Coordinates of C-alpha atoms and ligand atoms in Angstrom, one line a residue:
M167 CA -2.8 -28.6 -6.8
I168 CA -1.0 -26.1 -4.1
R169 CA 2.5 -26.7 -4.2
Y170 CA 5.0 -25.7 -1.5
I171 CA 8.6 -24.1 -1.7
F172 CA 10.3 -23.9 1.3
I173 CA 13.2 -21.2 1.8
T174 CA 15.7 -21.9 4.5
G175 CA 19.5 -20.2 5.0
G176 CA 22.8 -21.1 5.8
V177 CA 26.4 -19.5 6.6
V178 CA 25.3 -16.6 8.8
S179 CA 21.9 -14.9 9.6
S180 CA 20.8 -11.3 7.9
L181 CA 21.3 -12.4 4.3
G182 CA 17.8 -11.2 3.5
K183 CA 15.7 -14.4 3.3
G184 CA 12.6 -12.4 4.4
I185 CA 13.5 -10.0 1.1
A186 CA 14.3 -12.8 -1.1
S187 CA 11.2 -14.9 0.1
A188 CA 8.9 -12.0 -0.6
A189 CA 10.5 -11.3 -3.6
M190 CA 10.1 -14.8 -5.3
G191 CA 6.5 -14.4 -3.9
S192 CA 6.4 -11.3 -6.0
L193 CA 7.8 -12.9 -9.1
L194 CA 5.2 -15.8 -9.5
Q195 CA 2.9 -13.0 -8.7
A196 CA 4.2 -11.6 -11.8
R197 CA 3.8 -14.5 -13.7
G198 CA -0.3 -14.8 -12.8
Y199 CA 0.1 -17.4 -10.0
K200 CA -1.5 -16.6 -6.7
V201 CA 0.8 -17.0 -3.8
R202 CA 0.7 -17.1 0.0
L203 CA 3.7 -16.4 2.4
R204 CA 4.5 -17.8 6.0
K205 CA 7.1 -17.7 8.4
L206 CA 7.8 -20.5 10.8
D207 CA 9.8 -19.3 13.8
P208 CA 11.7 -21.8 15.6
Y209 CA 12.2 -19.5 18.9
L210 CA 10.1 -20.2 22.0
N211 CA 8.3 -17.3 22.2
V212 CA 4.5 -17.6 21.5
D213 CA 4.4 -14.8 19.2
P214 CA 7.0 -12.0 19.0
G215 CA 4.7 -9.4 20.5
T216 CA 7.0 -9.2 23.9
M217 CA 10.3 -9.2 22.3
S218 CA 12.3 -6.1 22.6
P219 CA 12.7 -3.8 19.4
R220 CA 16.0 -3.9 19.8
Q221 CA 16.2 -7.8 19.7
H222 CA 13.6 -8.6 17.1
G223 CA 12.9 -5.6 15.6
E224 CA 9.7 -4.2 14.9
V225 CA 6.5 -6.4 15.8
F226 CA 4.2 -6.5 12.6
V227 CA 0.4 -6.8 13.3
T228 CA -2.2 -8.0 11.1
D229 CA -5.6 -7.2 10.2
D230 CA -6.9 -9.9 12.4
G231 CA -4.9 -8.6 15.2
A232 CA -1.7 -11.0 15.3
E233 CA 1.5 -9.6 16.6
T234 CA 4.1 -11.1 13.9
D235 CA 7.4 -11.3 12.8
L236 CA 8.4 -8.3 10.5
D237 CA 9.0 -10.3 7.6
L238 CA 5.5 -10.5 7.2
G239 CA 5.7 -7.0 6.7
H240 CA 8.1 -7.4 3.7
Y241 CA 5.5 -10.4 2.5
E242 CA 2.7 -7.8 2.2
R243 CA 4.8 -5.0 1.1
F244 CA 6.5 -7.0 -2.2
T245 CA 3.1 -9.2 -3.1
G246 CA 0.0 -7.0 -1.4
V247 CA -1.2 -9.9 -0.1
S248 CA -2.6 -9.3 3.8
A249 CA -0.9 -11.5 5.9
R250 CA -3.1 -13.5 8.4
Q251 CA -2.9 -14.9 12.0
S252 CA -2.3 -18.0 10.2
D253 CA 1.0 -17.0 8.6
N254 CA 3.6 -16.9 11.5
I255 CA 3.9 -19.9 13.6
T256 CA 6.6 -20.5 16.4
T257 CA 7.9 -23.0 18.3
G258 CA 6.3 -21.2 21.5
R259 CA 3.0 -21.4 19.8
I260 CA 3.0 -25.0 18.7
Y261 CA 4.2 -26.2 22.3
Q262 CA 1.6 -24.1 23.7
S263 CA -1.2 -26.2 22.2
I264 CA 0.6 -29.6 22.1
I265 CA 0.8 -29.1 26.3
E266 CA -3.0 -28.0 26.5
K267 CA -3.5 -30.5 24.3
E268 CA -1.8 -32.8 26.5
R269 CA -3.2 -31.5 29.6
R270 CA -6.9 -32.2 28.5
G271 CA -5.8 -35.6 27.7
D272 CA -6.2 -35.4 24.2
F273 CA -3.3 -37.9 23.9
L274 CA -5.1 -41.0 25.4
G275 CA -2.3 -41.6 27.6
A276 CA 0.7 -41.9 24.7
T277 CA 4.4 -40.5 25.5
I278 CA 4.2 -36.6 23.8
Q279 CA 7.6 -36.3 21.4
V280 CA 9.0 -34.1 19.3
I281 CA 9.1 -36.5 16.3
P282 CA 6.1 -37.2 16.0
H283 CA 3.8 -34.7 17.7
V284 CA 5.7 -31.2 17.5
T285 CA 6.6 -32.4 13.7
D286 CA 3.1 -33.1 12.8
A287 CA 2.1 -30.2 14.3
I288 CA 4.3 -27.8 12.0
K289 CA 3.7 -30.0 9.1
E290 CA -0.8 -29.1 10.2
F291 CA 0.7 -25.5 10.4
V292 CA 2.2 -25.7 6.8
L293 CA -1.0 -27.4 5.0
S294 CA -3.6 -26.2 7.0
D295 CA -5.9 -22.9 5.8
P296 CA -4.2 -22.3 2.3
G297 CA -6.6 -19.7 1.5
D298 CA -8.6 -19.6 -1.9
D299 CA -7.2 -20.7 -5.1
V300 CA -3.6 -20.6 -4.2
D301 CA -0.9 -21.6 -6.3
F302 CA 1.8 -21.5 -3.9
V303 CA 2.6 -21.7 -0.5
L304 CA 6.2 -20.4 0.5
C305 CA 7.4 -21.2 3.7
E306 CA 10.5 -19.2 5.3
I307 CA 12.0 -20.9 8.1
G308 CA 13.3 -18.6 10.8
G309 CA 17.0 -18.9 11.4
T310 CA 20.4 -20.7 10.1
V311 CA 20.4 -24.5 9.2
G312 CA 22.4 -26.3 12.1
D313 CA 20.4 -23.9 14.8
I314 CA 19.5 -26.7 17.2
E315 CA 15.7 -25.3 17.7
G316 CA 15.0 -25.3 14.1
L317 CA 15.6 -29.0 13.9
P318 CA 12.1 -30.1 14.2
F319 CA 11.3 -27.5 11.8
F320 CA 13.8 -29.0 9.3
E321 CA 12.2 -32.3 10.1
A322 CA 9.1 -31.7 9.0
I323 CA 9.7 -29.9 5.9
R324 CA 11.8 -33.0 4.9
Q325 CA 8.8 -35.0 5.7
L326 CA 6.6 -33.1 3.8
G327 CA 9.0 -33.3 1.1
Q328 CA 8.6 -37.1 1.1
E329 CA 5.0 -37.0 1.6
L330 CA 3.7 -34.4 -1.3
G331 CA 7.0 -35.5 -3.8
P332 CA 9.4 -33.1 -5.4
E333 CA 6.1 -32.3 -8.0
R334 CA 4.8 -30.3 -5.0
T335 CA 7.5 -29.0 -2.9
C336 CA 10.9 -27.2 -3.9
F337 CA 13.8 -26.3 -1.5
I338 CA 15.7 -23.1 -1.9
H339 CA 18.7 -22.7 0.2
L340 CA 19.9 -19.3 0.6
T341 CA 23.2 -19.1 1.4
L342 CA 26.5 -16.5 1.6
L343 CA 29.6 -16.3 -0.8
P344 CA 31.8 -14.2 0.9
Y345 CA 34.9 -12.7 -1.2
I346 CA 38.4 -12.8 0.5
P347 CA 40.6 -9.6 -0.6
A348 CA 43.7 -11.1 0.3
A349 CA 43.1 -14.2 -1.6
G350 CA 41.4 -12.2 -4.8
E351 CA 38.6 -15.5 -4.5
M352 CA 35.4 -15.6 -3.8
K353 CA 34.4 -18.5 -1.3
T354 CA 32.1 -21.5 -2.0
K355 CA 33.6 -23.4 1.0
P356 CA 30.8 -22.2 3.7
T357 CA 28.0 -22.7 0.8
Q358 CA 29.3 -26.2 0.9
H359 CA 29.2 -27.0 4.3
S360 CA 26.0 -25.3 4.7
V361 CA 24.2 -27.4 1.9
K362 CA 26.1 -30.7 3.8
E363 CA 24.5 -29.8 7.0
L364 CA 21.0 -29.6 5.2
R365 CA 21.7 -32.7 3.6
S366 CA 22.8 -34.5 6.6
I367 CA 19.2 -34.2 8.2
G368 CA 17.6 -35.0 4.7
I369 CA 17.1 -32.3 2.8
Q370 CA 18.9 -31.8 -0.6
P371 CA 18.2 -28.5 -1.7
Q372 CA 17.4 -27.6 -5.5
I373 CA 17.7 -24.0 -5.6
L374 CA 20.8 -22.0 -3.8
L375 CA 20.4 -18.2 -3.8
C376 CA 23.9 -17.4 -3.3
R377 CA 24.2 -13.8 -1.8
C378 CA 27.4 -12.2 -3.0
D379 CA 28.9 -8.3 -3.6
R380 CA 30.0 -9.1 -7.3
P381 CA 29.5 -11.8 -9.7
I382 CA 30.5 -15.3 -9.2
P383 CA 32.2 -16.6 -12.0
E384 CA 31.3 -19.7 -14.1
T385 CA 34.1 -21.8 -12.7
E386 CA 32.8 -21.1 -9.2
K387 CA 28.8 -21.5 -10.3
G388 CA 30.4 -25.2 -11.6
K389 CA 32.1 -26.1 -8.6
I390 CA 29.2 -25.5 -6.1
A391 CA 26.5 -26.9 -8.5
S392 CA 28.7 -30.5 -8.4
F393 CA 29.8 -30.0 -4.7
C394 CA 26.2 -28.8 -3.7
N395 CA 24.7 -31.9 -6.5
V396 CA 22.1 -29.0 -8.2
R397 CA 22.2 -28.6 -11.7
P398 CA 24.2 -25.0 -12.2
S399 CA 21.4 -23.3 -13.7
S400 CA 19.8 -23.7 -10.3
V401 CA 22.8 -21.7 -8.8
I402 CA 21.3 -18.4 -8.7
E403 CA 23.5 -15.3 -8.6
A404 CA 21.8 -13.2 -5.9
R405 CA 24.1 -10.0 -5.8
D406 CA 24.0 -6.9 -3.5
V407 CA 21.3 -4.4 -5.3
G408 CA 21.3 -0.6 -4.9
H409 CA 17.6 -0.7 -3.0
I410 CA 15.1 -3.7 -2.0
Y411 CA 12.7 -2.8 -4.6
D412 CA 15.4 -3.8 -7.1
V413 CA 15.3 -7.6 -5.9
P414 CA 12.5 -9.0 -8.0
A415 CA 13.8 -8.0 -11.3
A416 CA 17.8 -8.9 -10.2
Y417 CA 16.0 -12.7 -9.5
H418 CA 14.4 -12.7 -12.5
A419 CA 17.1 -11.7 -14.4
E420 CA 19.7 -14.3 -13.1
G421 CA 16.5 -16.9 -13.6
L422 CA 15.4 -18.0 -10.0
D423 CA 11.4 -18.0 -11.3
T424 CA 12.7 -19.8 -14.3
E425 CA 14.4 -22.2 -12.3
V426 CA 11.3 -23.0 -9.7
L427 CA 9.0 -23.4 -12.6
W428 CA 11.5 -25.8 -14.5
H429 CA 11.6 -27.8 -10.9
F430 CA 7.8 -27.9 -10.7
R431 CA 7.8 -29.1 -14.6
I432 CA 5.5 -26.1 -15.3
D433 CA 6.2 -25.5 -18.8
D434 CA 3.4 -23.4 -19.8
A435 CA 3.7 -20.6 -17.3
P436 CA 3.1 -17.1 -18.5
K437 CA 6.2 -14.4 -19.1
P438 CA 6.5 -12.4 -16.0
D439 CA 4.8 -8.8 -16.3
L440 CA 7.7 -6.8 -14.3
T441 CA 6.3 -3.4 -15.3
R442 CA 5.1 -2.8 -11.8
W443 CA 9.0 -3.2 -10.5
N444 CA 10.4 -1.6 -13.3
E445 CA 8.0 1.7 -12.6
I446 CA 9.5 1.5 -8.9
A447 CA 13.3 1.0 -9.7
H448 CA 13.0 3.7 -12.2
T449 CA 11.7 6.1 -9.6
I450 CA 13.8 5.2 -6.9
H451 CA 16.6 6.0 -9.0
N452 CA 16.1 9.1 -10.6
P453 CA 14.1 11.2 -8.0
D454 CA 13.1 14.8 -9.0
G455 CA 14.5 15.8 -5.7
E456 CA 15.2 15.0 -2.2
V457 CA 13.3 15.6 1.4
C458 CA 14.5 14.6 4.8
V459 CA 12.4 13.5 7.7
G460 CA 13.3 13.3 11.1
L461 CA 12.2 10.1 12.7
V462 CA 12.3 10.7 16.6
G463 CA 12.4 7.5 18.5
K464 CA 13.7 5.8 21.2
Y465 CA 15.4 2.5 18.9
T466 CA 17.0 4.8 16.2
D467 CA 20.0 2.6 16.2
V468 CA 18.2 -0.3 15.6
P469 CA 16.8 0.0 11.9
D470 CA 14.2 -2.9 11.8
A471 CA 12.7 -1.2 14.9
Y472 CA 11.0 1.0 12.4
K473 CA 10.7 -0.9 9.4
S474 CA 7.4 -0.6 8.1
V475 CA 7.4 3.4 9.0
S476 CA 10.8 3.7 7.1
E477 CA 9.1 1.9 4.3
A478 CA 6.2 3.6 4.5
L479 CA 8.0 7.0 3.7
V480 CA 10.0 5.6 0.8
H481 CA 6.2 4.9 -0.4
G482 CA 5.3 8.3 -0.1
G483 CA 8.6 9.4 -1.7
L484 CA 7.7 7.2 -4.8
A485 CA 4.1 8.9 -4.7
N486 CA 6.2 12.3 -5.1
K487 CA 8.6 11.2 -7.2
V488 CA 11.2 12.2 -4.3
R489 CA 13.8 10.5 -2.3
V490 CA 13.1 10.6 1.2
K491 CA 16.1 10.7 3.7
V492 CA 15.2 9.9 7.0
R493 CA 17.4 11.2 9.9
M494 CA 17.2 9.1 12.9
I495 CA 16.6 10.8 16.2
D496 CA 17.4 9.5 19.5
S497 CA 14.3 10.8 21.5
E498 CA 15.9 10.5 24.8
Q499 CA 18.2 12.8 24.8
F500 CA 15.6 15.6 24.2
D501 CA 14.1 14.5 27.5
D502 CA 16.5 16.6 28.9
E503 CA 14.7 20.2 29.0
H504 CA 18.0 22.0 28.1
H505 CA 18.9 19.6 25.7
P506 CA 18.7 21.9 22.3
L507 CA 16.2 20.9 19.3
D508 CA 18.5 22.6 16.5
I509 CA 18.9 18.7 14.9
L510 CA 15.5 19.1 13.6
E511 CA 16.2 22.3 11.8
G512 CA 17.2 20.9 8.6
V513 CA 14.5 18.6 8.4
H514 CA 11.6 19.3 6.4
G515 CA 9.1 17.1 8.3
V516 CA 9.1 15.4 11.8
I517 CA 7.5 11.7 12.1
L518 CA 6.7 10.8 15.7
P519 CA 6.4 6.9 15.8
G520 CA 5.0 3.9 18.4
G521 CA 6.6 3.4 21.1
F522 CA 6.2 2.2 24.8
G523 CA 7.0 3.7 28.7
E524 CA 8.3 7.2 29.7
R525 CA 11.4 6.9 28.8
G526 CA 12.1 9.3 25.4
A527 CA 8.4 10.4 25.5
H528 CA 9.1 13.9 26.9
G529 CA 11.2 14.3 24.0
K530 CA 9.0 13.3 21.5
M531 CA 6.3 16.1 22.9
R532 CA 9.3 18.6 22.8
A533 CA 9.7 17.4 19.2
A534 CA 6.0 17.6 18.8
R535 CA 6.2 21.1 20.0
F536 CA 9.1 22.1 17.8
A537 CA 7.1 20.8 14.9
R538 CA 3.6 22.5 15.9
E539 CA 5.4 26.2 16.7
R540 CA 7.6 26.0 13.8
K541 CA 4.7 24.7 11.5
L542 CA 6.9 22.0 10.1
P543 CA 4.9 19.0 8.8
C544 CA 4.3 16.5 11.8
F545 CA 3.0 12.9 11.7
G546 CA 2.3 11.4 14.8
I547 CA 1.7 7.5 15.0
C548 CA 0.2 5.5 17.8
Y549 CA 1.8 6.6 20.8
G550 CA 3.1 9.6 18.4
M551 CA 0.1 10.9 18.3
Q552 CA -0.8 10.5 22.1
L553 CA 2.1 12.4 23.4
S554 CA 0.9 15.0 20.3
V555 CA -2.3 15.3 22.1
I556 CA -0.8 15.6 25.8
E557 CA 1.6 18.3 24.7
T558 CA -1.2 20.0 22.6
A559 CA -3.4 19.8 25.7
R560 CA -0.6 21.6 27.9
H561 CA 0.4 24.2 25.5
M562 CA -2.3 24.6 23.8
A563 CA -5.7 24.0 25.7
G564 CA -3.9 24.8 29.1
I565 CA -4.2 21.6 31.0
K566 CA -1.0 21.7 32.4
A567 CA -0.9 18.6 34.5
A568 CA -1.9 16.4 31.2
S569 CA -0.5 13.4 30.9
T570 CA -1.0 9.6 30.2
T571 CA -1.2 7.0 33.0
E572 CA 1.2 5.3 31.2
F573 CA 3.7 7.3 32.9
G574 CA 1.7 6.6 36.1
P575 CA -1.3 8.2 38.4
T576 CA -2.5 12.0 36.9
D577 CA -5.0 14.2 37.8
E578 CA -5.5 14.7 34.0
P579 CA -5.2 11.5 32.1
V580 CA -5.8 13.0 28.7
V581 CA -4.4 9.3 27.8
G582 CA -5.4 6.3 29.9
L583 CA -6.9 3.1 29.8
I584 CA -10.7 3.3 29.3
E585 CA -11.6 2.1 32.8
E586 CA -9.5 4.6 34.1
W587 CA -11.0 7.7 32.4
T588 CA -14.4 6.2 33.6
K589 CA -13.5 5.3 37.7
G590 CA -10.4 7.5 38.1
N591 CA -6.8 6.2 37.6
E592 CA -6.2 6.1 41.4
K593 CA -8.9 3.1 41.9
I594 CA -7.3 0.7 39.1
T595 CA -4.6 -1.7 40.5
R596 CA -2.7 -3.5 37.7
D597 CA -2.0 -7.2 38.3
E598 CA 1.7 -7.1 37.2
N599 CA 1.8 -10.7 37.2
T600 CA -0.9 -11.3 34.4
D601 CA -0.5 -12.6 30.9
K602 CA 1.8 -9.7 28.6
G603 CA 0.5 -10.8 25.4
G604 CA -2.3 -9.5 23.8
T605 CA -3.8 -7.6 26.2
M606 CA -3.7 -4.7 23.5
R607 CA -6.3 -3.2 20.8
L608 CA -4.7 -5.4 18.0
G609 CA -5.9 -5.6 14.3
A610 CA -7.9 -3.7 12.3
Y611 CA -10.8 -1.4 13.9
P612 CA -12.9 1.0 11.3
A613 CA -12.9 4.8 12.0
I614 CA -15.4 7.4 10.5
L615 CA -13.7 10.9 9.3
R616 CA -15.0 13.7 9.8
Q617 CA -16.5 15.8 6.7
G618 CA -14.6 18.6 5.6
S619 CA -11.3 17.6 7.7
K620 CA -8.2 17.4 6.5
V621 CA -7.6 13.6 6.8
A622 CA -11.1 13.1 5.3
E623 CA -9.7 15.0 1.9
I624 CA -6.3 12.7 2.1
Y625 CA -8.4 9.4 2.5
G626 CA -11.0 10.5 -0.2
T627 CA -13.6 8.6 1.9
S628 CA -15.4 9.1 5.3
E629 CA -14.8 5.5 6.6
I630 CA -11.7 3.8 7.2
S631 CA -10.3 1.0 8.5
E632 CA -6.7 0.8 9.9
R633 CA -4.9 -1.7 12.1
H634 CA -4.4 -1.1 15.9
R635 CA -1.3 -1.9 18.8
H636 CA -2.0 -0.4 21.8
R637 CA -3.0 -0.2 25.2
Y638 CA -4.1 3.3 26.0
E639 CA -6.8 5.5 24.2
V640 CA -6.9 9.5 24.0
N641 CA -9.6 9.8 26.8
R642 CA -12.9 11.8 24.9
G643 CA -13.8 13.4 27.9
Y644 CA -11.4 16.2 27.0
I645 CA -12.5 16.9 23.2
E646 CA -14.5 19.5 23.8
K647 CA -11.8 21.6 25.6
M648 CA -9.4 20.5 23.5
E649 CA -11.2 21.4 20.3
A650 CA -12.0 24.9 21.6
A651 CA -8.2 25.3 21.2
G652 CA -7.7 24.4 17.8
V653 CA -7.1 20.6 17.9
V654 CA -9.8 19.0 15.5
F655 CA -10.8 15.3 16.5
S656 CA -11.4 14.3 12.6
G657 CA -11.5 10.6 13.1
M658 CA -13.7 8.7 15.7
S659 CA -14.4 5.3 16.4
P660 CA -17.9 4.3 14.5
D661 CA -19.4 4.6 18.3
G662 CA -18.2 7.9 19.0
M663 CA -15.9 6.6 22.2
L664 CA -12.6 6.3 20.8
P665 CA -10.4 9.6 19.0
E666 CA -8.9 8.0 16.3
I667 CA -7.5 11.2 14.7
I668 CA -6.1 14.7 15.4
E669 CA -5.3 17.3 13.3
L670 CA -4.6 20.9 14.1
K671 CA -6.4 23.6 12.9
D672 CA -3.8 26.7 12.4
H673 CA -1.1 24.2 10.9
P674 CA 0.2 23.2 7.1
W675 CA 0.1 19.3 8.0
F676 CA -0.3 18.1 11.8
I677 CA -1.7 14.6 11.7
G678 CA -2.0 12.3 14.6
V679 CA -3.6 8.6 14.1
Q680 CA -4.1 6.3 17.1
F681 CA -3.6 3.2 14.3
H682 CA -0.4 2.3 12.3
P683 CA -1.1 3.4 8.7
E684 CA 2.5 2.0 8.1
L685 CA 1.5 -1.5 8.0
K686 CA -0.9 -1.0 5.1
S687 CA 1.8 0.9 2.9
R688 CA 2.8 -0.8 -0.5
P689 CA 5.2 0.7 -3.1
F690 CA 2.8 0.0 -5.5
D691 CA 0.2 1.4 -3.7
P692 CA 1.7 4.0 -0.9
H693 CA -0.8 4.9 1.9
P694 CA -2.7 8.2 1.6
L695 CA -1.3 9.6 5.0
F696 CA 2.4 9.0 4.0
A697 CA 1.7 10.2 0.0
S698 CA 0.4 13.7 1.7
F699 CA 3.1 13.9 4.7
I700 CA 5.7 13.7 1.8
E701 CA 3.9 16.0 -0.5
A702 CA 3.9 18.7 2.4
A703 CA 7.5 17.8 3.3
K704 CA 8.4 18.4 -0.2
V705 CA 6.3 21.8 0.1
Q706 CA 8.4 22.4 3.2
S707 CA 11.7 21.9 1.4
R708 CA 11.0 24.4 -1.2
L709 CA 10.7 27.1 1.9
V710 CA 13.8 26.6 3.3
Ligands
LIG296 N1 2.1 2.9 24.7 C1 1.0 3.4 23.9 C2 -0.5 2.4 24.0 O1 -0.1 1.6 24.8 C3 1.6 3.5 22.4 C4 1.4 2.0 21.6 C5 2.5 2.0 20.5 O2 2.7 3.4 19.7 N2 2.2 1.4 19.4 O3 -1.2 3.0 24.2

């Protein structure tokens, strides 16, 4: 029997609902249950693929090629369960499918309405394709209670609560208990109002997860319990912790998983095995040293834009028992040839993340050149790899005009759309009005690693599968010239058509990958490339 846990948020956004849901999933998992996590996003975009990282943070890509919300990254990192296309839905996608059906005449003349058509589609999504032997499906509703666009989602889960009954559904509400210094008090009123709002649309939460920066006095817990109609032990303190990977153990200590099980009347659950989380927390809080990595990107003022990369760096640190300090460096400032690069002097490694467009790209190439010439560990991801290829083509292989057609037409399309390498890019006209969603190579693809290469040694295997999200490809027509100059094409697509990995021969650690390895890294299973990169940065830190 599958049970459903719905996680909603109130009072303010950015309370960490994604991490709370992920941590809850990991706790149930630690008790031996099989979990699945899903995100229901009330916005109108069909998927977050077209949204600016500035507004919505990074786009998380699944193995099956879906462009999804970054919370799915938290779910994967906390539970190790690979998310699927069917784990993220938006209002836009729901309306798209309903309107398609309506145009086909599938509704046989009926009037299409939010209730029941939209709510039915949401319910269908929640109940569909749960996977094998799953015990709990955790569904996080994006946004905050009271948002107009969230209403159909709240109505759908309310109906599910009725239809499946309390033995199969549980509603958890995440709220904020602000501390008002002038009054010297923690305030419960916003939580009361938020629960009142939920109850007014027919949802009585069973558990309240209360974000706060200090302990909640027992009297206040009692007050919240009676005003919000929950039992006092279901008012769970979710106090700020030092690190996100402290959250599962902290929630367990406050009784979250015990309350969830009590609610479902499960009294024979094994005690949770939290060894994995305790070990991670121990390493995070007792590192053997620190390395500093410079992340040269365009959205350095938006921490969520590089969420998975930053997390994978933490995991690389865990593998090497060091703390990784990430210095966010704006690549656009380096676009100006005269802007000094001295901010890169003190870092022990440079990471060039993915990106789009010409702005900041020249700056990334200058950073790649700096790392190459100074023998500083350098890790290029997706665009970071493509730009490293252009930089080395220009300055090592002597192809002065080397460029990517992403910047516009070029005589030397070292990076371009596949049809551009074969036909010559001037013949390609792009229709600016085409659908901007899903026009990329998306999802998991295999690659074959060259025997004896650095990456083959790092991965410890000759065939890998990694996730992609890009339109352009490195042009294999340049391989011969570039290899002669010392750029090794150490990973290729199985048919030998697409370069997937490059590394530099005479450099301690310079690797560029066309895919996004950060998406598959976990705290308890750091990605080998990130572990190896941080190991190289650690060596570098001892040299300086
Ligand atoms: N802009 C590049 C492309 O579309 C790289 C994309 C990325 O870094 N994700 O191919």
